Amino acid sequence: MAYDTLFTPIEMGNQTFKNRVFMAPLTRLRAIEPGDIPTILAAEYYAQRAGAGLIITEATQVSLQAKGYAGAPGIHDEEQVTAWKVITDAVHAKDGKIVVQLWHTGLVSHESVQPEGKAPISASKINVGVRTSLRDDNGNPIRVEGTTPRAASLDEINQVIADFAQATKYAKQAGFDGVEIHGAHGYLLHQFWAEHTNKRDDNYGGSRENRARLMLQVIDACVDAWDKDHVGIRVSPLGSFNNVDVGYNEEEAIWLVEQINERGLMYLHLSEPDWAGGTPYSTEFRQKLRQAFHNSIIAAGGYTPEKAQTMVEAGYIDAVAFGRDYIANPDLAQRIKKGVALNEQHPETFYGGGIKGYTDYPFMSE
Ligand code: STR
């Protein structure tokens, strides 16, 4: 059988996952507005993909203010929790596991999706030139430039921390197997970490300790709200997504991973720069990451099954997450195991829309 290593079970936190082929978090922008409620179709979509060792959901807002894209779901009220419960039940009925990715988009937002039409918050008032996605009058996705953000007040920072904690409680209530904090790709937590977007002169800006403070406080709050065995985090060291982290440095990236390691989380999820055209990690950097983080490492970003197997066997990572391949192949893990060819991807249906390109990709013929 092909790729045996990827099909050995893995322990993370206090749970066992049936294989190491995971589904990466994938924004699909199909939630119901108003309300940012995931649909019944999402239950079918995720249940179709329950063959993954772990499903990480699309990024999900922890508050109204956390919203940056029209059509991304939330997990900050009871109605959303009820809708998510249908989804987790559908995945569990197919023997799958699912965690919800929690995000605050910070400056990657637009005033039209913000409470009271205000400017979005970030570490500082800096416009780095990002694009987001709204809906036109027919509900179709349209790309627009983000609104220039404003610097978050200390009260607002405390509210962000409280919102992540509350969303974690809602995730537990909704039947998820854990939460993943989105600390990557230039969204709010990354905006505080990156010097390019953080010019604050209070306890949240300046030194690396200060710039890491919000991310680490969010981790601690989520752990308090559930426990360390059910909290993971995604980071994207050495990647400059959304024009945020332009002056990154390897030594600081490893330092941050060491701080995360001290929290004893369920896993560290690395979004490697390759998928967005960045420079691939060196072997030295992989070795340092492995030394800095002692629990499971999940990696994503332009992986093939071959590369995943090699990296797991070399001991640099413990599991792989596939994104676009999981959009197009509901039974991706089983196809990899049997060496069956993959379906063609249709990028025009990645964001927004309905069934087409969502729940209608064919399974392999038995
Ligand atoms: C970047 C990585 C991430 O964590 C989340 C998303 C989801 C929305 C995507 C975004 C991505 C990349 C840029 C996109 C955006 C929707 C609209 C935007 C594709 C993958 C643009 O078209 C510029």
GROMACS .gro file of C-alpha atoms and ligand atoms in nm:
model
  389
    1MET     CA    1   0.000   0.000   0.000
    2ALA     CA    2   0.123   0.349  -0.085
    3TYR     CA    3   0.227   0.601   0.182
    4ASP     CA    4   0.193   0.369   0.482
    5THR     CA    5   0.346   0.626   0.716
    6LEU     CA    6   0.064   0.872   0.644
    7PHE     CA    7  -0.191   0.610   0.744
    8THR     CA    8  -0.062   0.530   1.090
    9PRO     CA    9  -0.278   0.686   1.365
   10ILE     CA   10  -0.154   0.990   1.552
   11GLU     CA   11  -0.206   1.103   1.912
   12MET     CA   12  -0.264   1.473   1.972
   13GLY     CA   13  -0.375   1.614   2.305
   14ASN     CA   14  -0.571   1.330   2.464
   15GLN     CA   15  -0.721   1.204   2.136
   16THR     CA   16  -0.625   0.959   1.862
   17PHE     CA   17  -0.667   1.052   1.496
   18LYS     CA   18  -0.700   0.773   1.241
   19ASN     CA   19  -0.450   0.901   0.983
   20ARG     CA   20  -0.212   1.190   0.914
   21VAL     CA   21  -0.384   1.324   0.604
   22PHE     CA   22  -0.571   1.629   0.732
   23MET     CA   23  -0.802   1.879   0.567
   24ALA     CA   24  -0.660   2.232   0.584
   25PRO     CA   25  -0.876   2.531   0.682
   26LEU     CA   26  -1.046   2.660   0.367
   27THR     CA   27  -1.251   2.978   0.337
   28ARG     CA   28  -1.549   2.907   0.106
   29LEU     CA   29  -1.765   3.217   0.169
   30ARG     CA   30  -2.100   3.035   0.156
   31ALA     CA   31  -2.243   3.125   0.499
   32ILE     CA   32  -2.586   3.287   0.534
   33GLU     CA   33  -2.605   3.665   0.579
   34PRO     CA   34  -2.723   3.827   0.793
   35GLY     CA   35  -2.611   3.615   1.086
   36ASP     CA   36  -2.298   3.455   0.939
   37ILE     CA   37  -2.452   3.111   0.989
   38PRO     CA   38  -2.303   2.799   0.831
   39THR     CA   39  -2.549   2.613   0.606
   40ILE     CA   40  -2.688   2.261   0.604
   41LEU     CA   41  -2.486   2.218   0.284
   42ALA     CA   42  -2.172   2.273   0.490
   43ALA     CA   43  -2.270   1.969   0.698
   44GLU     CA   44  -2.278   1.759   0.380
   45TYR     CA   45  -1.951   1.911   0.254
   46TYR     CA   46  -1.761   1.840   0.576
   47ALA     CA   47  -1.918   1.495   0.627
   48GLN     CA   48  -1.807   1.400   0.274
   49ARG     CA   49  -1.451   1.474   0.389
   50ALA     CA   50  -1.467   1.277   0.717
   51GLY     CA   51  -1.204   1.033   0.586
   52ALA     CA   52  -0.941   1.292   0.679
   53GLY     CA   53  -0.758   1.224   1.005
   54LEU     CA   54  -0.871   1.571   1.110
   55ILE     CA   55  -1.085   1.837   0.944
   56ILE     CA   56  -0.993   2.196   1.027
   57THR     CA   57  -1.288   2.416   0.936
   58GLU     CA   58  -1.282   2.736   0.737
   59ALA     CA   59  -1.175   3.036   0.944
   60THR     CA   60  -1.463   3.148   1.166
   61GLN     CA   61  -1.525   3.485   1.334
   62VAL     CA   62  -1.500   3.513   1.713
   63SER     CA   63  -1.712   3.832   1.713
   64LEU     CA   64  -1.896   4.070   1.482
   65GLN     CA   65  -1.584   4.288   1.476
   66ALA     CA   66  -1.368   3.989   1.374
   67LYS     CA   67  -1.539   3.973   1.033
   68GLY     CA   68  -1.346   4.061   0.720
   69TYR     CA   69  -1.513   3.866   0.440
   70ALA     CA   70  -1.880   3.845   0.347
   71GLY     CA   71  -1.983   3.480   0.365
   72ALA     CA   72  -1.739   3.361   0.631
   73PRO     CA   73  -1.922   3.204   0.927
   74GLY     CA   74  -1.912   3.306   1.293
   75ILE     CA   75  -1.915   3.130   1.629
   76HIS     CA   76  -2.024   3.405   1.866
   77ASP     CA   77  -2.395   3.342   1.920
   78GLU     CA   78  -2.632   3.054   1.998
   79GLU     CA   79  -2.785   3.039   1.652
   80GLN     CA   80  -2.442   2.979   1.500
   81VAL     CA   81  -2.364   2.717   1.765
   82THR     CA   82  -2.684   2.530   1.675
   83ALA     CA   83  -2.586   2.531   1.308
   84TRP     CA   84  -2.232   2.411   1.385
   85LYS     CA   85  -2.372   2.128   1.600
   86VAL     CA   86  -2.544   1.984   1.291
   87ILE     CA   87  -2.205   1.989   1.116
   88THR     CA   88  -2.003   1.827   1.397
   89ASP     CA   89  -2.273   1.558   1.436
   90ALA     CA   90  -2.260   1.483   1.062
   91VAL     CA   91  -1.879   1.449   1.072
   92HIS     CA   92  -1.881   1.234   1.387
   93ALA     CA   93  -2.148   1.007   1.235
   94LYS     CA   94  -1.893   0.929   0.961
   95ASP     CA   95  -1.618   0.861   1.218
   96GLY     CA   96  -1.442   1.190   1.147
   97LYS     CA   97  -1.285   1.452   1.375
   98ILE     CA   98  -1.325   1.826   1.335
   99VAL     CA   99  -1.182   2.140   1.496
  100VAL     CA  100  -1.294   2.495   1.425
  101GLN     CA  101  -1.046   2.759   1.315
  102LEU     CA  102  -1.101   3.084   1.506
  103TRP     CA  103  -1.000   3.414   1.353
  104HIS     CA  104  -1.013   3.787   1.386
  105THR     CA  105  -0.924   3.937   1.049
  106GLY     CA  106  -0.809   4.274   1.187
  107LEU     CA  107  -0.722   4.508   0.900
  108VAL     CA  108  -0.818   4.256   0.632
  109SER     CA  109  -1.173   4.387   0.644
  110HIS     CA  110  -1.406   4.649   0.510
  111GLU     CA  111  -1.620   4.902   0.696
  112SER     CA  112  -1.934   4.763   0.527
  113VAL     CA  113  -1.904   4.435   0.722
  114GLN     CA  114  -1.802   4.601   1.051
  115PRO     CA  115  -2.036   4.686   1.342
  116GLU     CA  116  -2.170   5.042   1.298
  117GLY     CA  117  -1.971   5.072   0.976
  118LYS     CA  118  -1.655   5.160   1.169
  119ALA     CA  119  -1.302   5.109   1.041
  120PRO     CA  120  -1.161   4.766   1.136
  121ILE     CA  121  -0.912   4.741   1.422
  122SER     CA  122  -0.546   4.650   1.390
  123ALA     CA  123  -0.231   4.711   1.596
  124SER     CA  124  -0.177   5.049   1.428
  125LYS     CA  125  -0.339   5.273   1.171
  126ILE     CA  126  -0.147   5.140   0.873
  127ASN     CA  127  -0.290   5.056   0.533
  128VAL     CA  128  -0.080   4.778   0.380
  129GLY     CA  129  -0.302   4.744   0.074
  130VAL     CA  130  -0.506   4.426   0.115
  131ARG     CA  131  -0.802   4.288  -0.073
  132THR     CA  132  -1.107   4.128   0.077
  133SER     CA  133  -1.428   3.982  -0.060
  134LEU     CA  134  -1.778   4.126  -0.020
  135ARG     CA  135  -2.108   4.031  -0.183
  136ASP     CA  136  -2.281   4.219  -0.463
  137ASP     CA  137  -2.660   4.264  -0.484
  138ASN     CA  138  -2.696   3.914  -0.628
  139GLY     CA  139  -2.490   3.760  -0.350
  140ASN     CA  140  -2.189   3.697  -0.571
  141PRO     CA  141  -1.840   3.760  -0.433
  142ILE     CA  142  -1.671   4.084  -0.534
  143ARG     CA  143  -1.315   4.183  -0.453
  144VAL     CA  144  -1.255   4.519  -0.287
  145GLU     CA  145  -0.973   4.702  -0.115
  146GLY     CA  146  -0.968   4.688   0.264
  147THR     CA  147  -1.060   4.994   0.472
  148THR     CA  148  -0.768   5.170   0.644
  149PRO     CA  149  -0.773   5.031   1.001
  150ARG     CA  150  -0.761   5.214   1.333
  151ALA     CA  151  -0.538   5.122   1.627
  152ALA     CA  152  -0.720   4.904   1.883
  153SER     CA  153  -0.764   5.056   2.230
  154LEU     CA  154  -0.661   4.856   2.536
  155ASP     CA  155  -1.029   4.787   2.609
  156GLU     CA  156  -1.072   4.653   2.259
  157ILE     CA  157  -0.765   4.432   2.297
  158ASN     CA  158  -0.911   4.286   2.616
  159GLN     CA  159  -1.238   4.230   2.434
  160VAL     CA  160  -1.059   4.039   2.155
  161ILE     CA  161  -0.904   3.807   2.415
  162ALA     CA  162  -1.244   3.755   2.582
  163ASP     CA  163  -1.405   3.687   2.243
  164PHE     CA  164  -1.155   3.411   2.159
  165ALA     CA  165  -1.224   3.254   2.500
  166GLN     CA  166  -1.602   3.272   2.453
  167ALA     CA  167  -1.576   3.128   2.100
  168THR     CA  168  -1.376   2.837   2.245
  169LYS     CA  169  -1.657   2.768   2.493
  170TYR     CA  170  -1.908   2.781   2.209
  171ALA     CA  171  -1.688   2.539   2.009
  172LYS     CA  172  -1.698   2.288   2.293
  173GLN     CA  173  -2.075   2.333   2.319
  174ALA     CA  174  -2.109   2.281   1.942
  175GLY     CA  175  -1.937   1.941   1.967
  176PHE     CA  176  -1.603   2.028   1.808
  177ASP     CA  177  -1.297   1.817   1.893
  178GLY     CA  178  -1.092   2.129   1.957
  179VAL     CA  179  -1.012   2.478   1.829
  180GLU     CA  180  -0.734   2.612   1.611
  181ILE     CA  181  -0.631   2.975   1.667
  182HIS     CA  182  -0.553   3.152   1.337
  183GLY     CA  183  -0.222   3.321   1.415
  184ALA     CA  184  -0.110   3.325   1.052
  185HIS     CA  185  -0.142   3.496   0.713
  186GLY     CA  186  -0.143   3.858   0.822
  187TYR     CA  187  -0.469   3.851   1.020
  188LEU     CA  188  -0.507   4.029   1.356
  189LEU     CA  189  -0.271   3.823   1.575
  190HIS     CA  190  -0.007   3.832   1.303
  191GLN     CA  191  -0.060   4.210   1.260
  192PHE     CA  192   0.039   4.257   1.624
  193TRP     CA  193   0.340   4.027   1.584
  194ALA     CA  194   0.477   4.186   1.265
  195GLU     CA  195   0.684   4.504   1.306
  196HIS     CA  196   0.559   4.630   0.970
  197THR     CA  197   0.201   4.669   1.103
  198ASN     CA  198   0.270   4.724   1.472
  199LYS     CA  199   0.403   5.069   1.565
  200ARG     CA  200   0.247   5.077   1.914
  201ASP     CA  201   0.435   5.227   2.207
  202ASP     CA  202   0.240   5.049   2.482
  203ASN     CA  203   0.276   4.692   2.620
  204TYR     CA  204   0.159   4.552   2.287
  205GLY     CA  205   0.426   4.703   2.063
  206GLY     CA  206   0.802   4.743   2.032
  207SER     CA  207   0.993   4.444   2.171
  208ARG     CA  208   0.921   4.091   2.052
  209GLU     CA  209   0.777   4.016   2.397
  210ASN     CA  210   0.528   4.297   2.350
  211ARG     CA  211   0.440   4.212   1.991
  212ALA     CA  212   0.379   3.847   2.087
  213ARG     CA  213   0.169   3.944   2.389
  214LEU     CA  214  -0.172   3.941   2.223
  215MET     CA  215  -0.118   3.604   2.054
  216LEU     CA  216   0.005   3.446   2.377
  217GLN     CA  217  -0.276   3.598   2.584
  218VAL     CA  218  -0.527   3.464   2.333
  219ILE     CA  219  -0.372   3.116   2.362
  220ASP     CA  220  -0.385   3.131   2.742
  221ALA     CA  221  -0.748   3.248   2.737
  222CYS     CA  222  -0.851   2.965   2.501
  223VAL     CA  223  -0.668   2.710   2.718
  224ASP     CA  224  -0.849   2.847   3.023
  225ALA     CA  225  -1.180   2.821   2.837
  226TRP     CA  226  -1.124   2.452   2.744
  227ASP     CA  227  -0.781   2.294   2.808
  228LYS     CA  228  -0.442   2.265   2.636
  229ASP     CA  229  -0.534   1.928   2.485
  230HIS     CA  230  -0.804   2.092   2.272
  231VAL     CA  231  -0.625   2.404   2.153
  232GLY     CA  232  -0.393   2.424   1.852
  233ILE     CA  233  -0.253   2.722   1.665
  234ARG     CA  234  -0.165   2.799   1.305
  235VAL     CA  235   0.125   3.028   1.226
  236SER     CA  236   0.302   3.115   0.900
  237PRO     CA  237   0.666   3.188   0.983
  238LEU     CA  238   0.869   3.343   0.701
  239GLY     CA  239   0.564   3.407   0.486
  240SER     CA  240   0.441   3.749   0.384
  241PHE     CA  241   0.068   3.695   0.327
  242ASN     CA  242  -0.160   3.999   0.307
  243ASN     CA  243   0.153   4.220   0.288
  244VAL     CA  244   0.185   4.212   0.666
  245ASP     CA  245   0.504   4.032   0.760
  246VAL     CA  246   0.760   4.178   0.525
  247GLY     CA  247   1.067   4.206   0.746
  248TYR     CA  248   1.053   3.864   0.912
  249ASN     CA  249   1.351   3.707   1.078
  250GLU     CA  250   1.422   3.340   1.146
  251GLU     CA  251   1.550   3.384   1.495
  252GLU     CA  252   1.237   3.573   1.606
  253ALA     CA  253   1.015   3.314   1.440
  254ILE     CA  254   1.180   3.034   1.639
  255TRP     CA  255   1.156   3.241   1.958
  256LEU     CA  256   0.780   3.276   1.904
  257VAL     CA  257   0.742   2.901   1.851
  258GLU     CA  258   0.930   2.845   2.179
  259GLN     CA  259   0.684   3.069   2.362
  260ILE     CA  260   0.395   2.876   2.207
  261ASN     CA  261   0.564   2.549   2.304
  262GLU     CA  262   0.561   2.648   2.671
  263ARG     CA  263   0.180   2.637   2.657
  264GLY     CA  264   0.182   2.261   2.579
  265LEU     CA  265  -0.082   2.289   2.306
  266MET     CA  266  -0.242   2.004   2.114
  267TYR     CA  267  -0.049   2.099   1.799
  268LEU     CA  268   0.137   2.361   1.601
  269HIS     CA  269   0.014   2.405   1.244
  270LEU     CA  270   0.265   2.555   1.003
  271SER     CA  271   0.147   2.721   0.686
  272GLU     CA  272   0.464   2.708   0.479
  273PRO     CA  273   0.535   2.991   0.232
  274ASP     CA  274   0.543   2.769  -0.080
  275TRP     CA  275   0.171   2.782  -0.165
  276ALA     CA  276   0.179   3.159  -0.199
  277GLY     CA  277   0.501   3.173  -0.397
  278GLY     CA  278   0.737   3.218  -0.099
  279THR     CA  279   1.079   3.061  -0.045
  280PRO     CA  280   1.060   2.702   0.084
  281TYR     CA  281   1.195   2.627   0.433
  282SER     CA  282   1.556   2.517   0.460
  283THR     CA  283   1.641   2.191   0.634
  284GLU     CA  284   1.810   2.394   0.910
  285PHE     CA  285   1.490   2.590   0.973
  286ARG     CA  286   1.287   2.268   0.989
  287GLN     CA  287   1.532   2.127   1.242
  288LYS     CA  288   1.503   2.438   1.458
  289LEU     CA  289   1.122   2.428   1.444
  290ARG     CA  290   1.125   2.063   1.550
  291GLN     CA  291   1.356   2.143   1.841
  292ALA     CA  292   1.145   2.440   1.949
  293PHE     CA  293   0.809   2.261   1.951
  294HIS     CA  294   0.765   1.932   2.134
  295ASN     CA  295   0.406   1.828   2.057
  296SER     CA  296   0.265   1.746   1.712
  297ILE     CA  297   0.351   1.959   1.410
  298ILE     CA  298   0.107   1.974   1.118
  299ALA     CA  299   0.240   2.124   0.796
  300ALA     CA  300   0.060   2.262   0.491
  301GLY     CA  301   0.148   2.455   0.179
  302GLY     CA  302   0.203   2.296  -0.159
  303TYR     CA  303   0.261   1.947  -0.021
  304THR     CA  304   0.243   1.629  -0.228
  305PRO     CA  305   0.191   1.290  -0.061
  306GLU     CA  306   0.556   1.211  -0.145
  307LYS     CA  307   0.685   1.523   0.029
  308ALA     CA  308   0.457   1.461   0.327
  309GLN     CA  309   0.580   1.105   0.367
  310THR     CA  310   0.944   1.215   0.342
  311MET     CA  311   0.897   1.492   0.601
  312VAL     CA  312   0.711   1.268   0.845
  313GLU     CA  313   0.975   0.996   0.812
  314ALA     CA  314   1.252   1.252   0.861
  315GLY     CA  315   1.076   1.353   1.183
  316TYR     CA  316   1.020   1.719   1.090
  317ILE     CA  317   0.642   1.700   1.086
  318ASP     CA  318   0.377   1.461   1.221
  319ALA     CA  319   0.087   1.521   0.983
  320VAL     CA  320   0.010   1.706   0.661
  321ALA     CA  321  -0.290   1.923   0.573
  322PHE     CA  322  -0.410   1.949   0.215
  323GLY     CA  323  -0.617   2.247   0.102
  324ARG     CA  324  -0.712   2.274  -0.263
  325ASP     CA  325  -0.682   1.897  -0.314
  326TYR     CA  326  -0.941   1.851  -0.038
  327ILE     CA  327  -1.178   2.096  -0.203
  328ALA     CA  328  -1.173   1.888  -0.521
  329ASN     CA  329  -1.153   1.540  -0.367
  330PRO     CA  330  -1.393   1.456  -0.085
  331ASP     CA  331  -1.218   1.119  -0.045
  332LEU     CA  332  -0.864   1.255  -0.077
  333ALA     CA  333  -0.712   1.038   0.199
  334GLN     CA  334  -0.858   0.721   0.048
  335ARG     CA  335  -0.739   0.820  -0.301
  336ILE     CA  336  -0.385   0.876  -0.173
  337LYS     CA  337  -0.393   0.541   0.002
  338LYS     CA  338  -0.507   0.360  -0.313
  339GLY     CA  339  -0.301   0.567  -0.556
  340VAL     CA  340  -0.612   0.687  -0.742
  341ALA     CA  341  -0.584   0.999  -0.964
  342LEU     CA  342  -0.727   1.326  -0.829
  343ASN     CA  343  -1.019   1.529  -0.969
  344GLU     CA  344  -0.955   1.850  -1.157
  345GLN     CA  345  -0.993   2.166  -0.943
  346HIS     CA  346  -1.230   2.448  -1.034
  347PRO     CA  347  -1.089   2.768  -0.875
  348GLU     CA  348  -1.382   2.978  -0.999
  349THR     CA  349  -1.607   2.805  -0.742
  350PHE     CA  350  -1.364   2.819  -0.447
  351TYR     CA  351  -1.529   3.132  -0.302
  352GLY     CA  352  -1.902   3.193  -0.281
  353GLY     CA  353  -2.189   3.022  -0.464
  354GLY     CA  354  -2.374   2.704  -0.371
  355ILE     CA  355  -2.353   2.332  -0.447
  356LYS     CA  356  -2.142   2.371  -0.759
  357GLY     CA  357  -1.777   2.317  -0.671
  358TYR     CA  358  -1.875   2.253  -0.308
  359THR     CA  359  -2.058   1.923  -0.255
  360ASP     CA  360  -2.060   1.794  -0.615
  361TYR     CA  361  -1.699   1.680  -0.666
  362PRO     CA  362  -1.717   1.306  -0.741
  363PHE     CA  363  -1.589   1.030  -0.513
  364MET     CA  364  -1.363   0.772  -0.675
  365SER     CA  365  -1.540   0.477  -0.830
  366GLU     CA  366  -1.516   0.178  -0.600
  367STR     C1  367  -0.543   3.372   0.253
  367STR     C2  368  -0.502   3.276   0.361
  367STR     C3  369  -0.603   3.262   0.470
  367STR     O1  370  -0.569   3.234   0.583
  367STR     C4  371  -0.739   3.282   0.432
  367STR     C5  372  -0.780   3.314   0.304
  367STR     C6  373  -0.923   3.314   0.271
  367STR     C7  374  -0.967   3.429   0.184
  367STR     C8  375  -0.875   3.449   0.062
  367STR     C9  376  -0.729   3.464   0.112
  367STR    C10  377  -0.681   3.342   0.193
  367STR    C11  378  -0.636   3.498  -0.007
  367STR    C12  379  -0.683   3.620  -0.083
  367STR    C13  380  -0.828   3.605  -0.131
  367STR    C14  381  -0.917   3.576  -0.011
  367STR    C15  382  -1.058   3.589  -0.068
  367STR    C16  383  -1.045   3.708  -0.166
  367STR    C17  384  -0.895   3.737  -0.177
  367STR    C18  385  -0.834   3.496  -0.240
  367STR    C19  386  -0.670   3.217   0.104
  367STR    C20  387  -0.849   3.785  -0.313
  367STR     O2  388  -0.902   3.753  -0.416
  367STR    C21  389  -0.733   3.875  -0.320
   0.00000   0.00000   0.00000
